[in-house]
XYZ file of N, CA, C and O in Angstrom:
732
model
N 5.740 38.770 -51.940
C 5.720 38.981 -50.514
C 4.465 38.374 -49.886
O 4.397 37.773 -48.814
N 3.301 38.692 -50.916
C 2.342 38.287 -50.294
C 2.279 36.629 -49.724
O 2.029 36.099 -48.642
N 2.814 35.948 -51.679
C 2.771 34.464 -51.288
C 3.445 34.027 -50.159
O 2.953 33.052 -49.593
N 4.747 34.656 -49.561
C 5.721 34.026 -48.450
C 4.934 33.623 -46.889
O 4.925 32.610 -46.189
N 4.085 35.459 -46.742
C 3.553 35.349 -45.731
C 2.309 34.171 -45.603
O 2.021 33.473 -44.631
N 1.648 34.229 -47.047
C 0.800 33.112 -47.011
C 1.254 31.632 -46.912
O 0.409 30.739 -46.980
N 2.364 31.398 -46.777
C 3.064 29.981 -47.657
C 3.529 30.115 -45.764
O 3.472 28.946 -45.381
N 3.862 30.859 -44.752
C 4.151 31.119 -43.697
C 3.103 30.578 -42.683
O 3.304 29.699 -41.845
N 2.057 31.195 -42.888
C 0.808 30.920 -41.977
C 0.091 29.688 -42.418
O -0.688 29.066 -41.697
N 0.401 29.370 -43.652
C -0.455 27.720 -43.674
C 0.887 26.699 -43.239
O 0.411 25.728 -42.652
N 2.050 26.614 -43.307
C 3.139 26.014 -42.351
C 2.908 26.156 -40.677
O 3.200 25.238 -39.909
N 2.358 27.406 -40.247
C 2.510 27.662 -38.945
C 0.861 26.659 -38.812
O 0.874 25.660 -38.093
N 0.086 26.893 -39.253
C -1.083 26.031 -39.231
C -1.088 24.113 -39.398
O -1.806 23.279 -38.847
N -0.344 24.010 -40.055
C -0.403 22.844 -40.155
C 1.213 22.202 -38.458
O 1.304 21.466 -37.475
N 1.803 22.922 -39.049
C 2.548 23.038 -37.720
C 2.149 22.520 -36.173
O 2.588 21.743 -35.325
N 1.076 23.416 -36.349
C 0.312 22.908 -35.116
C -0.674 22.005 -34.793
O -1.032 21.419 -33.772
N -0.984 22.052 -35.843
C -1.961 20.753 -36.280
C -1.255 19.371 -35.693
O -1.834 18.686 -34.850
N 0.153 19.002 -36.259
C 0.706 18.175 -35.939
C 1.246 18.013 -34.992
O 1.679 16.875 -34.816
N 1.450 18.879 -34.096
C 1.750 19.305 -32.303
C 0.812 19.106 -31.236
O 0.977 19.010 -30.020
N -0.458 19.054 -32.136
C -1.851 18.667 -31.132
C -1.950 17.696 -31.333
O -2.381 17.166 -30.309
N -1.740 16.564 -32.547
C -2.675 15.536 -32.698
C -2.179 14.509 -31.307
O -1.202 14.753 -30.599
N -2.998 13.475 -31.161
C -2.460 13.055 -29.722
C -1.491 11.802 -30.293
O -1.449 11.130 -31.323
N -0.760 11.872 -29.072
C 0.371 10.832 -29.257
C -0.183 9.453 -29.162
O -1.263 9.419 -28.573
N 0.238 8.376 -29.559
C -0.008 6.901 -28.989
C 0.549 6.457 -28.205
O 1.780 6.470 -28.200
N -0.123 5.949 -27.338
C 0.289 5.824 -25.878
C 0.860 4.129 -26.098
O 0.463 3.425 -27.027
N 1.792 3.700 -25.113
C 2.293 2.438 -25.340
C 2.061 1.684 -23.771
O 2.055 2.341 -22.729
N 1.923 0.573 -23.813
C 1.201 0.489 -21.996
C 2.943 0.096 -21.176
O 3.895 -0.646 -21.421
N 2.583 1.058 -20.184
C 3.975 1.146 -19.021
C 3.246 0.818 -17.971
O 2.062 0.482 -17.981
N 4.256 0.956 -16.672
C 3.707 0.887 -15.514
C 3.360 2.232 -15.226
O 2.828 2.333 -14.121
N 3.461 3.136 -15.752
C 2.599 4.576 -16.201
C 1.318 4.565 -15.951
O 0.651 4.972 -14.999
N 0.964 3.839 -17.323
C -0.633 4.159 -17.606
C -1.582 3.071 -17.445
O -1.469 2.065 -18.145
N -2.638 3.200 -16.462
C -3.743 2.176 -16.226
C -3.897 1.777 -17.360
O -3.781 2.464 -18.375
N -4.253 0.293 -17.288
C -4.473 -0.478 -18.126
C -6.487 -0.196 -18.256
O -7.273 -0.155 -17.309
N -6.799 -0.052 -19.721
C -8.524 0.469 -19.605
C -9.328 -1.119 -19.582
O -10.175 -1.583 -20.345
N -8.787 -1.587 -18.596
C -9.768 -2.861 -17.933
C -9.820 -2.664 -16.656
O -10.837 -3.057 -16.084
N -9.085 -2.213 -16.107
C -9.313 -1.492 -14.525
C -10.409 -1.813 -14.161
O -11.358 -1.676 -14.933
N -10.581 -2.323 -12.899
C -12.061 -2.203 -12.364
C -12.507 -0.703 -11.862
O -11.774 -0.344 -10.940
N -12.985 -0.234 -12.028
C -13.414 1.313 -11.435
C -13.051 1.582 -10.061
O -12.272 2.365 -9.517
N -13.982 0.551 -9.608
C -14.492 0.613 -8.031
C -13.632 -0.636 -7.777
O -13.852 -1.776 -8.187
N -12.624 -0.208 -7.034
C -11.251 -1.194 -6.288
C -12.214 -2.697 -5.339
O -12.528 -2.548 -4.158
N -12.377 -3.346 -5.717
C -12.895 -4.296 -4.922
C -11.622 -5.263 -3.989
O -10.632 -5.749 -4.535
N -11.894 -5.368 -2.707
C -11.321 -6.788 -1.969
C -11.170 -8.133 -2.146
O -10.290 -8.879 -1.717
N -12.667 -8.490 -3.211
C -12.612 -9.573 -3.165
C -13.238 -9.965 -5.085
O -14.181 -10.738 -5.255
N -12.850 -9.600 -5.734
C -13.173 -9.772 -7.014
C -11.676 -8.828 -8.051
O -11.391 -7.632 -7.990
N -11.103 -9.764 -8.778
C -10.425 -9.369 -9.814
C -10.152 -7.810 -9.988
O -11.055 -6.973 -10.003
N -8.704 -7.503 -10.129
C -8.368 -5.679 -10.414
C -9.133 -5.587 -11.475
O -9.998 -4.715 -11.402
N -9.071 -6.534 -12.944
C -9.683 -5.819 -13.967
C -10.655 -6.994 -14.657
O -10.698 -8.222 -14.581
N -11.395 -5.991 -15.354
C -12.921 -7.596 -15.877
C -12.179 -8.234 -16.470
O -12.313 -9.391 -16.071
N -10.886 -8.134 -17.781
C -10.735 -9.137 -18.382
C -10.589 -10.449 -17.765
O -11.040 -10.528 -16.622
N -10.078 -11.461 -18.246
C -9.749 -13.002 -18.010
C -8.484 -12.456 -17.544
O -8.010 -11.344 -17.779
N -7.838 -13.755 -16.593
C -6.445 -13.928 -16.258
C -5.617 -14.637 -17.356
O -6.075 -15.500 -18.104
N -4.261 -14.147 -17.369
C -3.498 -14.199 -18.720
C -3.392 -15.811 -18.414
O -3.265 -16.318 -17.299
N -3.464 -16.398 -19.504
C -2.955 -17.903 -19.483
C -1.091 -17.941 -19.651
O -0.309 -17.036 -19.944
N -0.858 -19.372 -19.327
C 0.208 -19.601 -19.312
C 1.452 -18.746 -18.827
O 2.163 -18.320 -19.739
N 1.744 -18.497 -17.807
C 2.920 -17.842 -17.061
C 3.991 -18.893 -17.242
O 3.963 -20.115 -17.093
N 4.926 -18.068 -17.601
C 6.769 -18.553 -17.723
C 7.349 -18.162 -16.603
O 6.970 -17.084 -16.145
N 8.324 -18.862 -15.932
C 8.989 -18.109 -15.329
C 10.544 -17.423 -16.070
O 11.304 -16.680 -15.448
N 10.689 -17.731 -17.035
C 11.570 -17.187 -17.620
C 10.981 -15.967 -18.358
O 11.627 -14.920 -18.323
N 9.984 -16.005 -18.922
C 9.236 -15.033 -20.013
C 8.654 -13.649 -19.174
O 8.738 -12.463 -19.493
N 7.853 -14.475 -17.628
C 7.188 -13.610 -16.991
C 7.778 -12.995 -16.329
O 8.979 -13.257 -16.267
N 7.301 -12.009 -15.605
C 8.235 -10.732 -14.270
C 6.842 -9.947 -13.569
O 6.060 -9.239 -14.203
N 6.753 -10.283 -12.035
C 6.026 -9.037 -11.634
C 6.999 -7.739 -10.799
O 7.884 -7.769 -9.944
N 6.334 -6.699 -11.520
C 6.868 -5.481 -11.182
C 5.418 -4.878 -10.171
O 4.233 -4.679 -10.437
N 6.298 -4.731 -8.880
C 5.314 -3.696 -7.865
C 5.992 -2.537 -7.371
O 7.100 -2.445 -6.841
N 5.051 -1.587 -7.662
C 4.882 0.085 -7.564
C 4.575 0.090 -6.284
O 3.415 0.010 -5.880
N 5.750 0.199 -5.424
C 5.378 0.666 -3.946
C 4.699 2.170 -4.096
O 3.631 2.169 -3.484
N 4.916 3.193 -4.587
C 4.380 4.975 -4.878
C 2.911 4.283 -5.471
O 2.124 4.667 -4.606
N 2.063 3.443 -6.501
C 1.625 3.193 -7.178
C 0.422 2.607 -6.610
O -0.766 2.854 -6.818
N 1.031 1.729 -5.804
C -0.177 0.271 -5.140
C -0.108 -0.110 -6.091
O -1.069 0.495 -6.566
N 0.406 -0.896 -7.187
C -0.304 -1.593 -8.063
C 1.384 -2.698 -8.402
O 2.583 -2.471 -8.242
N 0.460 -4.060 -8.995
C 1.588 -4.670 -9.245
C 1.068 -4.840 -10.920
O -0.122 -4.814 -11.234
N 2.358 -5.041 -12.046
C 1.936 -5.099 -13.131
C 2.862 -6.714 -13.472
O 4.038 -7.004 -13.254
N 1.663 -7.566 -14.118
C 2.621 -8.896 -14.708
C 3.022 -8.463 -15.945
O 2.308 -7.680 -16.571
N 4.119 -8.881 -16.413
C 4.727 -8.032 -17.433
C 5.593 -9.410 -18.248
O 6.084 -10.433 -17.771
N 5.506 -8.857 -19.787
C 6.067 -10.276 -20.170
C 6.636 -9.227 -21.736
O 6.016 -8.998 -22.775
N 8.127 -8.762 -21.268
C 9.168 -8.103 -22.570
C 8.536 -7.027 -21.805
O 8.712 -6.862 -20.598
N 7.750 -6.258 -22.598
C 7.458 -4.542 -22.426
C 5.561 -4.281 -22.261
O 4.858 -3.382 -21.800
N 5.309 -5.603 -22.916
C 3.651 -5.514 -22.629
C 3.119 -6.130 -21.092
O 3.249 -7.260 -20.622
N 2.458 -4.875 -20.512
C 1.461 -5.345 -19.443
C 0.594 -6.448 -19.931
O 0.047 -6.164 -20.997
N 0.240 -7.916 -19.344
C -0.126 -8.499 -19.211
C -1.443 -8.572 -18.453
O -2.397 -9.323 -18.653
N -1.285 -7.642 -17.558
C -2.526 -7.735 -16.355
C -1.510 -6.344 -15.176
O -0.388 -5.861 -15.021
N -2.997 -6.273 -14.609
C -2.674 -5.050 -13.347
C -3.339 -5.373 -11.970
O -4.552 -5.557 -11.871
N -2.695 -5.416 -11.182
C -3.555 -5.557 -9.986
C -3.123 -4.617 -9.058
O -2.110 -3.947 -8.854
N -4.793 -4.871 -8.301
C -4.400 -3.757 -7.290
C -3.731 -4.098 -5.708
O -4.306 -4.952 -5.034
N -2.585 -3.448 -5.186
C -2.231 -4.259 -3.724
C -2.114 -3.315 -2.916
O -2.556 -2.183 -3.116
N -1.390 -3.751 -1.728
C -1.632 -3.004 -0.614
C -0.151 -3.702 -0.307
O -0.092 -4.930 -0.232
N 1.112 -2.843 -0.121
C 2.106 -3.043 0.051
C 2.716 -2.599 1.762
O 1.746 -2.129 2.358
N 3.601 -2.604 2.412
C 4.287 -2.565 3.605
C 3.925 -1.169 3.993
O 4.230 -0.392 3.088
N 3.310 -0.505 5.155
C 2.738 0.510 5.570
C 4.577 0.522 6.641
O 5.287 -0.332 7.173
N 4.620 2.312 6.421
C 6.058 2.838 6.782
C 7.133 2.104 6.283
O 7.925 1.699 7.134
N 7.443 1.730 4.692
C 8.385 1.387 3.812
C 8.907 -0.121 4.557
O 10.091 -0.301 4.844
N 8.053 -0.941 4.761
C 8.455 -2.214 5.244
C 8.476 -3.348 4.578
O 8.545 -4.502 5.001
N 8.389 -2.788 3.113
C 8.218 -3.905 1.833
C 9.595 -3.389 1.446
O 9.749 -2.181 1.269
N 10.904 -4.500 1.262
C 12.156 -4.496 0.914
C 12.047 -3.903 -1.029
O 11.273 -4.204 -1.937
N 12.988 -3.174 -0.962
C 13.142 -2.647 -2.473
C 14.020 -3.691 -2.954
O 14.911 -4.098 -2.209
N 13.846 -4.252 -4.309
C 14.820 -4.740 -4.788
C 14.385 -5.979 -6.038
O 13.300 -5.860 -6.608
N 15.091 -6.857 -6.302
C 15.191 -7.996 -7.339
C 15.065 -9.389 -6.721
O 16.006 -9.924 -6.134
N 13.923 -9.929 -6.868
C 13.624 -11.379 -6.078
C 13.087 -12.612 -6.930
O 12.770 -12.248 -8.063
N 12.937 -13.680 -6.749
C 12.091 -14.327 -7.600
C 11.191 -15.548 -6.086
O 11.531 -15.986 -4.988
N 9.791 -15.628 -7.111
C 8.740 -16.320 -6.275
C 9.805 -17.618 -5.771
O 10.426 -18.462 -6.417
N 9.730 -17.437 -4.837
C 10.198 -19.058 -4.356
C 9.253 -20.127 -3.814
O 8.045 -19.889 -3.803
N 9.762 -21.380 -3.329
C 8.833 -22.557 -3.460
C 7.767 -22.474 -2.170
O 6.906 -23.351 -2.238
N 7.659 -21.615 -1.039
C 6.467 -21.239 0.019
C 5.382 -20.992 -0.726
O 5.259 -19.956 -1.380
N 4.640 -21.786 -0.692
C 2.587 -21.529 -0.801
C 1.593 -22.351 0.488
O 1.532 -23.536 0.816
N 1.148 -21.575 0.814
C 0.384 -22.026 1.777
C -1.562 -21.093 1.630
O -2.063 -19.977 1.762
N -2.037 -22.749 1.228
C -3.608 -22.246 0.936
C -4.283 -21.211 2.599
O -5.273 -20.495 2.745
N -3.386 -21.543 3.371
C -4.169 -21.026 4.626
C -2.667 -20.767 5.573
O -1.980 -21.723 5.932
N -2.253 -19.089 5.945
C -1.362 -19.274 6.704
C -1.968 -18.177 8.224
O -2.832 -17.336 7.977
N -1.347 -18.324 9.920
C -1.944 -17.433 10.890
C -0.792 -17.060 11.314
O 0.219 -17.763 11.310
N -0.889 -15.808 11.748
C 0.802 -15.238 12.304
C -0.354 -14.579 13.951
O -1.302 -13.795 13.968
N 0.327 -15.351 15.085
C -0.524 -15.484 16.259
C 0.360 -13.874 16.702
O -0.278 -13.077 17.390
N 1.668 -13.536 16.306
C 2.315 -12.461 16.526
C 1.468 -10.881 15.971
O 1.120 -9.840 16.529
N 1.431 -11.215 15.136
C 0.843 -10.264 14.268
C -0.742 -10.053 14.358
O -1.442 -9.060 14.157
N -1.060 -11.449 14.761
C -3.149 -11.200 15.113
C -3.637 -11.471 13.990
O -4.598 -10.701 13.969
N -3.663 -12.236 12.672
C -3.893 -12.246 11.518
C -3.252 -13.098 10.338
O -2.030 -13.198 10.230
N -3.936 -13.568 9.661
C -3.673 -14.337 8.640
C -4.144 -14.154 7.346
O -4.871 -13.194 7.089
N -3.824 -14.940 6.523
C -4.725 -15.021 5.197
C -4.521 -16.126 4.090
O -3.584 -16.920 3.996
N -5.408 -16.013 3.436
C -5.251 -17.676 2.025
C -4.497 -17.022 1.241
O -4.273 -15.814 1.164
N -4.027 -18.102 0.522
C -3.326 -17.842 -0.867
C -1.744 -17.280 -1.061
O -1.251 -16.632 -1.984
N -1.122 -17.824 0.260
C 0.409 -17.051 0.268
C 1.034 -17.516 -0.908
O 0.561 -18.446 -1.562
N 2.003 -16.960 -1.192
C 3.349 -17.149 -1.959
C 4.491 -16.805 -1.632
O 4.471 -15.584 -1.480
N 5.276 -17.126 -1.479
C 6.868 -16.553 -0.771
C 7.367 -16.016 -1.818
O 7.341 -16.691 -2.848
N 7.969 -14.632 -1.855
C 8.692 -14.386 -2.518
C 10.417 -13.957 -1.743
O 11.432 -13.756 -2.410
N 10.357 -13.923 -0.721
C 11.769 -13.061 0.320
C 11.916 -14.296 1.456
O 10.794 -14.382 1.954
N 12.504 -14.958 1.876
C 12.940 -15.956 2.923
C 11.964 -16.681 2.833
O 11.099 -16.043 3.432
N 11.466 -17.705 2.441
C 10.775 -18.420 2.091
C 9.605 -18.081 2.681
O 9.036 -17.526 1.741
N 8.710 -18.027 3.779
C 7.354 -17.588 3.914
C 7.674 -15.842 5.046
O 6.926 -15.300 5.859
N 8.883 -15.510 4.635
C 8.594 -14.214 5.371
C 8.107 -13.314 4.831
O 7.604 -12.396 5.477
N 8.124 -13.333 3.597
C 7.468 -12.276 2.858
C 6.603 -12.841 1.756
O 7.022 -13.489 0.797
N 5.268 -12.500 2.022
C 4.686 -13.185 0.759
C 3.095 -12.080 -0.193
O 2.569 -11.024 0.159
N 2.899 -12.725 -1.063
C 1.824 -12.306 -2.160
C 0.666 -13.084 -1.201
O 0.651 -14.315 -1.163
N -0.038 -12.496 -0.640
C -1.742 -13.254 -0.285
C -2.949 -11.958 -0.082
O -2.802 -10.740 0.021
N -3.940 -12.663 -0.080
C -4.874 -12.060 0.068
C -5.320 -11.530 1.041
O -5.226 -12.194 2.073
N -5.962 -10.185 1.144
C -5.615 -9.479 2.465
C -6.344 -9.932 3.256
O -7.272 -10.682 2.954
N -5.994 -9.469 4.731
C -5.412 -10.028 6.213
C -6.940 -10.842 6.514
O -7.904 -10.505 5.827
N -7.094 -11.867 7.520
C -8.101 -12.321 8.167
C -7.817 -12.624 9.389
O -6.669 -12.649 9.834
N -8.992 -12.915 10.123
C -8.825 -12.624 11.895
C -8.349 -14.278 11.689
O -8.016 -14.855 10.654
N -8.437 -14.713 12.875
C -8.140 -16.390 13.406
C -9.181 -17.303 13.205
O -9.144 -18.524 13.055
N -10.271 -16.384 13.230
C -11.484 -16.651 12.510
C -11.861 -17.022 10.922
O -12.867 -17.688 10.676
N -11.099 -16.609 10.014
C -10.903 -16.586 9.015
C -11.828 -15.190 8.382
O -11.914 -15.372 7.168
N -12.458 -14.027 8.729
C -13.272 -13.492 8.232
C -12.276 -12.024 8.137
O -11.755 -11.237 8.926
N -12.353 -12.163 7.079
C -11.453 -10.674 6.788
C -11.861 -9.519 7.254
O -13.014 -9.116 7.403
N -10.256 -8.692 7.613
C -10.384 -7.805 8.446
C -10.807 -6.574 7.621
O -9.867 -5.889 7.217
N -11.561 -6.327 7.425
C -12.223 -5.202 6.320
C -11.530 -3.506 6.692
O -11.406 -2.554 5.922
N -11.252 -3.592 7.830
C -10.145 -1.624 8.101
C -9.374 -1.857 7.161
O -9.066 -0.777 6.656
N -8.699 -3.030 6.445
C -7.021 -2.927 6.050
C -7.813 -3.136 4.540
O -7.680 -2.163 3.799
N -8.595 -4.242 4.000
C -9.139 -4.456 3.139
C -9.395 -3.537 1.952
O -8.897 -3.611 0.829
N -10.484 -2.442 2.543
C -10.620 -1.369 1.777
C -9.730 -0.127 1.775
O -10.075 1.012 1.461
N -8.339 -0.607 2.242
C -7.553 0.373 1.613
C -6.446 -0.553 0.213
O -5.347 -0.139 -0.156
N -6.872 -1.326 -0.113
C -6.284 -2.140 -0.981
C -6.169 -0.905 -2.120
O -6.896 0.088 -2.156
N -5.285 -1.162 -2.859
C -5.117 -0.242 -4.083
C -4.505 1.357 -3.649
O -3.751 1.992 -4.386
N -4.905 1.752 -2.560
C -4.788 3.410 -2.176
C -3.633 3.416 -1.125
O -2.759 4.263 -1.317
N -3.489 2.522 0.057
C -2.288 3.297 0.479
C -1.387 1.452 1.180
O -1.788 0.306 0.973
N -0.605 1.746 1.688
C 0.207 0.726 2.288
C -0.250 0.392 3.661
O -0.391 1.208 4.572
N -0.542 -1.323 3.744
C -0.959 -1.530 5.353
C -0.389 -2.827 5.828
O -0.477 -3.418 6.904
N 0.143 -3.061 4.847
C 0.931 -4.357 5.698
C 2.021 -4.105 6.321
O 2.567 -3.008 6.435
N 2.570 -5.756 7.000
C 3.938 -5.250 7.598
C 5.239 -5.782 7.004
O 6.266 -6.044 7.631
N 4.989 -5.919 5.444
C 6.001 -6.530 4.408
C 5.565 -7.041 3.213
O 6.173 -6.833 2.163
N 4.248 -7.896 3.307
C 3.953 -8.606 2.041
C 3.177 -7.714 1.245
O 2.978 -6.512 1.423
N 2.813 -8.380 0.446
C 1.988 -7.760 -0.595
C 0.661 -8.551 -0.858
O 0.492 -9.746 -1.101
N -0.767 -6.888 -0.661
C -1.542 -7.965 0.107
C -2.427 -7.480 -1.682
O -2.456 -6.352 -2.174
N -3.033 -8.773 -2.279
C -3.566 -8.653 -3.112
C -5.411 -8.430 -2.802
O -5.761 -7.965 -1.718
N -6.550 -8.845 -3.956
C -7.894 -9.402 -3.752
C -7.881 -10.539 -3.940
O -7.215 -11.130 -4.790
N -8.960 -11.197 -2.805
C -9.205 -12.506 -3.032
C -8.723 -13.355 -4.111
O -7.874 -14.244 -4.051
N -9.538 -12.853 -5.321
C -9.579 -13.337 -6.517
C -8.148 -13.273 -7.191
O -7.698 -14.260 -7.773
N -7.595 -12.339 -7.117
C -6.162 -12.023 -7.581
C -5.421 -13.245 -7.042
O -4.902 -14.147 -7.699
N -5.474 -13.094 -5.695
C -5.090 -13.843 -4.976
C -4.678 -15.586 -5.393
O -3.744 -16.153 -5.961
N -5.654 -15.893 -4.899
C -6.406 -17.087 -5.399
C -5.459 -17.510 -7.125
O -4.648 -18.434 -7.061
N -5.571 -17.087 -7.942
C -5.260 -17.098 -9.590
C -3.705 -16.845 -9.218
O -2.894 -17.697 -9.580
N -3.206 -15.559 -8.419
C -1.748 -15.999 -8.459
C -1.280 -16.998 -7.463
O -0.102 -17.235 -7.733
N -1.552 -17.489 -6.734
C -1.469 -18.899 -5.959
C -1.202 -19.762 -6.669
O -0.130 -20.349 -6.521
N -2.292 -20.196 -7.895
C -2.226 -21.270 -8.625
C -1.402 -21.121 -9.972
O -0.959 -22.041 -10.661
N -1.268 -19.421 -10.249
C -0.733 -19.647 -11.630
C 0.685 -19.427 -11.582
O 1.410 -20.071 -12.340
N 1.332 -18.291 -10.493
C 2.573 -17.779 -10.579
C 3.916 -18.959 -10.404
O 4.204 -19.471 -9.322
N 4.572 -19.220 -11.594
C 5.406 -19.933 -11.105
C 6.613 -19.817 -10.643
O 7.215 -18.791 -10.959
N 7.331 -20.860 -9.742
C 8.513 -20.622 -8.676
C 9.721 -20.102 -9.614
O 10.235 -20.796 -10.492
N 9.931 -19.364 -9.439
C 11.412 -18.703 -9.948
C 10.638 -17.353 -10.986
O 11.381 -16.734 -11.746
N 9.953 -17.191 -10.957
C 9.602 -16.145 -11.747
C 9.789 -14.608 -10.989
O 9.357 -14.419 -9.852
N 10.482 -13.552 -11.768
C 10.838 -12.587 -11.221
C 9.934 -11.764 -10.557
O 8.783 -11.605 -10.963
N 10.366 -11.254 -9.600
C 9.855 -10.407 -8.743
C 10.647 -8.676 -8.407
O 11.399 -8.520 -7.445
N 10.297 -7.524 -9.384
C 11.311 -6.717 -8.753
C 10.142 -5.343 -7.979
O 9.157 -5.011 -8.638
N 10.339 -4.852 -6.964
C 9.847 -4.004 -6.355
C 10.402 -2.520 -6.345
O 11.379 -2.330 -5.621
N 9.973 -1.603 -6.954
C 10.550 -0.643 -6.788
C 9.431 0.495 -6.271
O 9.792 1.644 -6.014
């Protein structure tokens, strides 16, 4: 009797042992990637590493987290890179399945809207909706109210507004037909 209860409590012990140990985490659009920049910058890279070389458009896909702010380049199931954006303020960024199309413009001004910015990319009607770097006056000097909410809440009026630097690197690297899905 004695051995059972003993043969009982070192099962219930080890039991738990194996119920605590921590799980391994696998990278999703879940879990920050631990290159994150801490402190969300406007104008310098989401995370210290390097930018991923060589983008496919068959291989590659960006996925953006309207709930999230964040867009993840994704290539099969591994995050590639994370950035931080600033998506359509009152759900004005379309949900759905797109791919980058052929609109880039190093410098675009919307005289409607009061504002512009470098580094577009079209992804939705060729320059109606695009990936650039957030907003600048006519002046070219960025509008810093909308700026420093990059990463935290939604302020555009459709696109997806990246950092400079982000910016800039997906301008030159993202190629045309590469997926785009927004959820």
């Amino acid at each position: 009797m004695i051995k059972k209860v003993w043969l009982l409590g070192v099962s219930l012990v080890i039991g738990g042992l194996a119920l605590s140990r921590p799980v391994p985490v696998t990278a999703s659009d879940e879990v920050p990637q631990a290159d994150m920049r801490e402190s969300i910058s406007y104008t310098k890279s989401s995370e210290v590493k390097p930018y991923p070389k060589h983008l496919s458009a068959k291989k590659d896909r960006i996925i953006v987290s309207l709930k999230k702010q964040r867009a993840y380049l994704k290539r099969g199931k591994k995050t590639r890179y994370e950035f931080y954006v600033s998506t359509g303020a009152h759900h004005q960024t379309p949900r759905g399945h797109y791919k980058i199309n052929t609109y880039r413009a190093p410098w675009f001004y919307s005289a409607s809207e009061r504002m512009g910015a470098r580094y577009a990319v079209g992804w939705l009607q060729g320059g109606l909706y695009l990936f650039h770097e957030n907003p600048r006056t006519l002046h070219r000097k960025t509008i810093k109210s909308v700026a420093k909410s990059l990463g935290k809440k939604p302020t555009s009026h459709g696109c997806i507004h990246l950092s400079t630097s982000d910016a800039r690197w997906f301008y030159h690297h993202a190629p045309t037909g590469m997926r785009v899905i927004i959820k």
